[in-house]
Short mmCIF file of C-alpha atoms in Angstrom, two decimals:
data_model
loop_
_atom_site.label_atom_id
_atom_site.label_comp_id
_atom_site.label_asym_id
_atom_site.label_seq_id
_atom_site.Cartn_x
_atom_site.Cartn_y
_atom_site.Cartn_z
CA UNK N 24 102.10 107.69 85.58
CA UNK N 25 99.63 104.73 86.10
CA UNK N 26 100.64 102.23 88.21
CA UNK N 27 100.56 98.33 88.07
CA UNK N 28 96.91 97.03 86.61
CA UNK N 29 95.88 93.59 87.80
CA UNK N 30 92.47 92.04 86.72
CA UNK N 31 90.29 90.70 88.14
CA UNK N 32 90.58 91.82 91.58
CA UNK N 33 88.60 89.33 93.09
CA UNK N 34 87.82 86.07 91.85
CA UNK N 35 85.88 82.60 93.02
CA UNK N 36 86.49 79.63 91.52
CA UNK N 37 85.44 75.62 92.38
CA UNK N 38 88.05 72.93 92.12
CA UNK N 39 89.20 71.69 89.48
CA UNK N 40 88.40 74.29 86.97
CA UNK N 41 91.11 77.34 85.80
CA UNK N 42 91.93 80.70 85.73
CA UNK N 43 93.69 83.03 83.86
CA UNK N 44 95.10 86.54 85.53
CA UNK N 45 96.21 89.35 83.95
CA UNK N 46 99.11 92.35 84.73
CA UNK N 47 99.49 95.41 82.87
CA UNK N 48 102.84 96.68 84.33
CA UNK N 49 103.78 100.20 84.27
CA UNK N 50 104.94 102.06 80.75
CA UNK N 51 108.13 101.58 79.98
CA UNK N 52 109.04 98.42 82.27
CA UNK N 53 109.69 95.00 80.57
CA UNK N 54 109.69 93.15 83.50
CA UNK N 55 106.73 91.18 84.87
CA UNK N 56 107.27 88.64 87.96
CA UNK N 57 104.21 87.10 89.65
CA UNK N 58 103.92 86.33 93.41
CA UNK N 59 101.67 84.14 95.80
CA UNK N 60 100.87 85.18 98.91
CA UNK N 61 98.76 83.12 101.35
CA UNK N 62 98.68 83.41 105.47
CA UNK N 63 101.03 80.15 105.89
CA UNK N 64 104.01 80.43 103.31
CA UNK N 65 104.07 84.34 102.76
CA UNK N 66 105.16 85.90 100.19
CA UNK N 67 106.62 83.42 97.25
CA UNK N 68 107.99 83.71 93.82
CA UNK N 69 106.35 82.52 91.08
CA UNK N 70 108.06 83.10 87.62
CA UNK N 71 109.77 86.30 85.89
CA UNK N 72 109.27 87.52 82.44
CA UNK N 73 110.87 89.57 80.69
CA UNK N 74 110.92 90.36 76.64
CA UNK N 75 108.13 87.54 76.24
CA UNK N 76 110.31 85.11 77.90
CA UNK N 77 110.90 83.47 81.20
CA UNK N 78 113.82 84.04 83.07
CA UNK N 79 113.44 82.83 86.40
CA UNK N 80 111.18 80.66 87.99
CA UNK N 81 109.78 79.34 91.59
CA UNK N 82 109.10 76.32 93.06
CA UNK N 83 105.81 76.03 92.01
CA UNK N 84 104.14 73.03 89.89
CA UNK N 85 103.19 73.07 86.31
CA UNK N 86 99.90 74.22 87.02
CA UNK N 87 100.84 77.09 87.44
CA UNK N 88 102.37 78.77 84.07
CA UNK N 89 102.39 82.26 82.46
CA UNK N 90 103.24 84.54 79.16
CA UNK N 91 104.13 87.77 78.23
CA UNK N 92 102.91 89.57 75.72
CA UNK N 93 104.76 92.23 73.29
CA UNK N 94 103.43 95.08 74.81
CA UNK N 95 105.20 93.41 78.07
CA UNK N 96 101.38 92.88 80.05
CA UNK N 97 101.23 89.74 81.08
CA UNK N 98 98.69 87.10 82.00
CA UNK N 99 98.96 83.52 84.46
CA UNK N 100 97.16 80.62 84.63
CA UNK N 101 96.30 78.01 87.37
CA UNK N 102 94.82 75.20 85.91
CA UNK N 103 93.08 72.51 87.99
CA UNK N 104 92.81 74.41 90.82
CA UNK N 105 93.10 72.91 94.44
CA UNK N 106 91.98 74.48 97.32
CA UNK N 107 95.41 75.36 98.64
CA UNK N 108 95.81 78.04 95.71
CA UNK N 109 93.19 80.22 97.20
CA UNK N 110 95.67 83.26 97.88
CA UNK N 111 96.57 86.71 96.66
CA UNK N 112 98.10 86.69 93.39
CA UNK N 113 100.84 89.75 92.92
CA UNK N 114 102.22 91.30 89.98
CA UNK N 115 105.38 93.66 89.97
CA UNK N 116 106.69 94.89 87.25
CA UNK N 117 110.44 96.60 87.09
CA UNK N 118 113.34 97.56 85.08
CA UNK N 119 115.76 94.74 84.65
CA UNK N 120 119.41 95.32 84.71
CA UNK N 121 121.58 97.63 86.98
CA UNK N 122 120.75 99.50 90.30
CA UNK N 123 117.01 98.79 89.45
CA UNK N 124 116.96 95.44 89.84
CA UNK N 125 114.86 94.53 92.44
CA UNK N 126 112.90 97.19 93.18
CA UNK N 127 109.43 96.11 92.57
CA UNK N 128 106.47 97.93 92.21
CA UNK N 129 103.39 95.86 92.64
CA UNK N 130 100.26 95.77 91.93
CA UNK N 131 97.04 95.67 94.58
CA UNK N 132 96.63 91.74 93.53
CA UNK N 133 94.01 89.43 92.42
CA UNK N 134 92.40 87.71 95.66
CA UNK N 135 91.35 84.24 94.09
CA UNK N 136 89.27 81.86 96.59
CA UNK N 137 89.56 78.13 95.40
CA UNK N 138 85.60 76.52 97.02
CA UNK T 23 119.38 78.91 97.97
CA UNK T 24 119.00 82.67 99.47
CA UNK T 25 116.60 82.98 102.96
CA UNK T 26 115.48 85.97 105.00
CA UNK T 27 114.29 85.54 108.47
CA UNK T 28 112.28 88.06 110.46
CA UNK T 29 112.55 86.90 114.21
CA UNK T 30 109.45 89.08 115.26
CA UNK T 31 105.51 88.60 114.14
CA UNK T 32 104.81 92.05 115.77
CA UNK T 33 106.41 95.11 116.89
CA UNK T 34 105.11 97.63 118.70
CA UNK T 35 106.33 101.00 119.46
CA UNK T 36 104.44 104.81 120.46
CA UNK T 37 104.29 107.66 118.18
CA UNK T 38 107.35 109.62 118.65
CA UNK T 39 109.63 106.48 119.64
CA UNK T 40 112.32 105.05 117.84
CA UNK T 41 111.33 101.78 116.08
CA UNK T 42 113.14 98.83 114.58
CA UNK T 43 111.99 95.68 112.65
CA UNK T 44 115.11 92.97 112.66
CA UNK T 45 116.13 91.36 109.23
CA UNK T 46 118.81 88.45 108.81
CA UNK T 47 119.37 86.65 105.82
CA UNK T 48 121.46 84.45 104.12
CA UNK T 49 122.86 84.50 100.64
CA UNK T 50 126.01 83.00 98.49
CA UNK T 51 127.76 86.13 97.01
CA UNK T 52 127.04 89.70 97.48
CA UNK T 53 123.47 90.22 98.78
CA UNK T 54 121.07 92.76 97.37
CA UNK T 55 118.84 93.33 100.24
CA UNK T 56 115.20 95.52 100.24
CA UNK T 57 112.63 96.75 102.84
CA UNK T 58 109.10 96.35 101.33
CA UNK T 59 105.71 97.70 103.23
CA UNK T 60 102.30 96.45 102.98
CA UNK T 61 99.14 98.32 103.81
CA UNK T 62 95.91 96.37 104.34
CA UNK T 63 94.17 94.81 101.08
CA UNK T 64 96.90 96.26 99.13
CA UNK T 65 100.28 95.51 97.20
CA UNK T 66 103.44 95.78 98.59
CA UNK T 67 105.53 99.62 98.19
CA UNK T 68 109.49 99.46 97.86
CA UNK T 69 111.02 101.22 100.52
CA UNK T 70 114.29 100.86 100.56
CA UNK T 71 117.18 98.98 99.05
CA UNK T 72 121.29 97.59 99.82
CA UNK T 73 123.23 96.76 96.85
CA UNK T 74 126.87 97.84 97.68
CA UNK T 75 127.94 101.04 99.56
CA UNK T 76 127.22 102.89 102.73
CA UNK T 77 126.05 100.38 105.22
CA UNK T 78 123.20 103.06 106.09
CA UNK T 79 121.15 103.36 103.90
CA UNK T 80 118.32 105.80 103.69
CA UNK T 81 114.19 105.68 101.77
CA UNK T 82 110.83 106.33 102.03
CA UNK T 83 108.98 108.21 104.13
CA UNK T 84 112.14 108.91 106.43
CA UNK T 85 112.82 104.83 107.00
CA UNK T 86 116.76 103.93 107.28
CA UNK T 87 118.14 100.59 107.20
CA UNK T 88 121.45 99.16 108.41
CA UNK T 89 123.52 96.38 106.91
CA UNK T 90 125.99 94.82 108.66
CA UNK T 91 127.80 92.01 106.89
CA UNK T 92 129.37 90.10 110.18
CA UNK T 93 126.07 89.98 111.46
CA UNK T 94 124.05 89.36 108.15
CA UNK T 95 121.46 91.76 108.95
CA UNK T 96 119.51 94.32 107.68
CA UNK T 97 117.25 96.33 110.51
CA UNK T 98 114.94 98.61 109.13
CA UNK T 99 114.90 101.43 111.19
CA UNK T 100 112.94 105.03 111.64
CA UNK T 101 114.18 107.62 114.48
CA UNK T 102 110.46 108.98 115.63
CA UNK T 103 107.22 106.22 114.43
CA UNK T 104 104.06 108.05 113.38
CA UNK T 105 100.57 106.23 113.56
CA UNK T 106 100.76 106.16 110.18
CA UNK T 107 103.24 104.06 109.83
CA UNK T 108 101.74 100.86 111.18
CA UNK T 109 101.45 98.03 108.10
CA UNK T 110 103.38 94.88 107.37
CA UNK T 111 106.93 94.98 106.71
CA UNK T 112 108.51 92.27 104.47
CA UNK T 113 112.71 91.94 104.25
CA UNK T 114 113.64 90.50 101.46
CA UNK T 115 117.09 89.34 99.22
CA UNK T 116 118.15 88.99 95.62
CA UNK T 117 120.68 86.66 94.98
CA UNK T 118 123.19 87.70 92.72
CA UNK T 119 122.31 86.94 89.12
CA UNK T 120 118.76 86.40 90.48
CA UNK T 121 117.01 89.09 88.32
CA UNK T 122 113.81 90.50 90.00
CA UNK T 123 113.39 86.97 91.58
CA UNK T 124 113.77 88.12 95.21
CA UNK T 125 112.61 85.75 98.55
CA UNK T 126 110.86 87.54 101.04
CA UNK T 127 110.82 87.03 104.79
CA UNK T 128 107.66 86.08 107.25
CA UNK T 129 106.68 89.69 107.64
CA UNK T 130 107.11 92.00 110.75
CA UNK T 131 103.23 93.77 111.76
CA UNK T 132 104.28 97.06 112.94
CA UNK T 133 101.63 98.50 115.14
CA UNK T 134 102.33 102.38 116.58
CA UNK T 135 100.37 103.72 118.97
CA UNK T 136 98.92 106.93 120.58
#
């Protein structure tokens, strides 16, 4: 069973500009949530999707947005980047619903540097 | 709002030794509480997981983790540490209702040694 797909792995960027990441979560799971991770806040929540639409979302300004797709792989987008979202991007997908919830499996992330 | 707290950057324990990596959290309702490991340059790998039931609970790779609701904690535990198992171990909570939106503590480094 293949496991969580995120592309690209490693990405530079220069202010200003955007970028668009993408998840392909494991068959059979319609649940997509993103996370940042960076040395000095950790791990934080970004947004859930699930059937195409959002169902929970971070703290985390509109800069930062995302979509799912039918086939429940999913894509987010930083746009005007600042140097403070250099940072591993992670993708989990799940089951929602029942004694699932929660258990994540994640991808190996999208390491985005912000110059 | 839901928080985790992991009181120690670094633990460090020998092969063959009991080890434990402290978790307390706070939550309104019921908490749904998870152990989550990360290797270097890699994702993170579920562990284990409290949702209601036996205040021991056991997972992965022989890891055990006890809740205690007077306390609000949730130690991940393992009765002998291998080398193997050094990585970073995140706590984390679900709030009830929360979906798969789950807040995630500081991180413990867990180093085992020869």
């Amino acid at each position: 069973k293949a496991g969580v797909t995120q592309t690209p792995r490693y990405l530079i960027k220069t202010r200003g500009q955007q970028v668009t990441l993408s998840c392909s979560p494991i068959s059979g799971h319609r649940s997509v949530s993103w996370y940042q991770q960076t040395p000095g806040q950790g791990l934080q929540f970004l947004f859930e999707y699930f059937s195409e639409t959002q169902r929970n979302k971070g703290n985390f300004p509109g800069r930062f947005s995302g979509r799912q797709f039918s086939n429940s792989r999913s894509e987010m987008n930083v746009s005007t980047l600042e140097l403070g979202d250099s940072a591993l991007y992670l993708c989990a997908s799940s089951r929602r619903g029942g004694p699932d919830t929660g258990e994540l499996f994640f991808g190996e992330g999208s390491r985005l540097t912000v110059l | 709002a839901q928080s985790v707290a992991q009181p120690e950057d670094q633990v460090n324990v020998a092969e063959g030794n009991p080890l434990t990596v402290k978790c307390t959290y706070s939550v309104s309702g019921n908490p749904y509480l998870f152990w989550y490991v990360q290797y270097p340059n890699r994702g993170l790998q579920f562990l284990l997981k409290y949702i209601t039931g036996d205040n021991l609970v056991k997972g992965s790779y022989g890891f055990e983790a006890e809740f205690n609701k007077s306390q609000t904690s949730f130690h991940l535990k393992k009765p002998s540490a291998l080398v193997s198992d050094s990585a970073l171990y995140f706590c984390a909570v679900r709030a009830t209702g929360g979906g798969n939106k789950l807040t995630f503590g500081t991180g413990t480094q867990l180093k085992v040694e020869l």
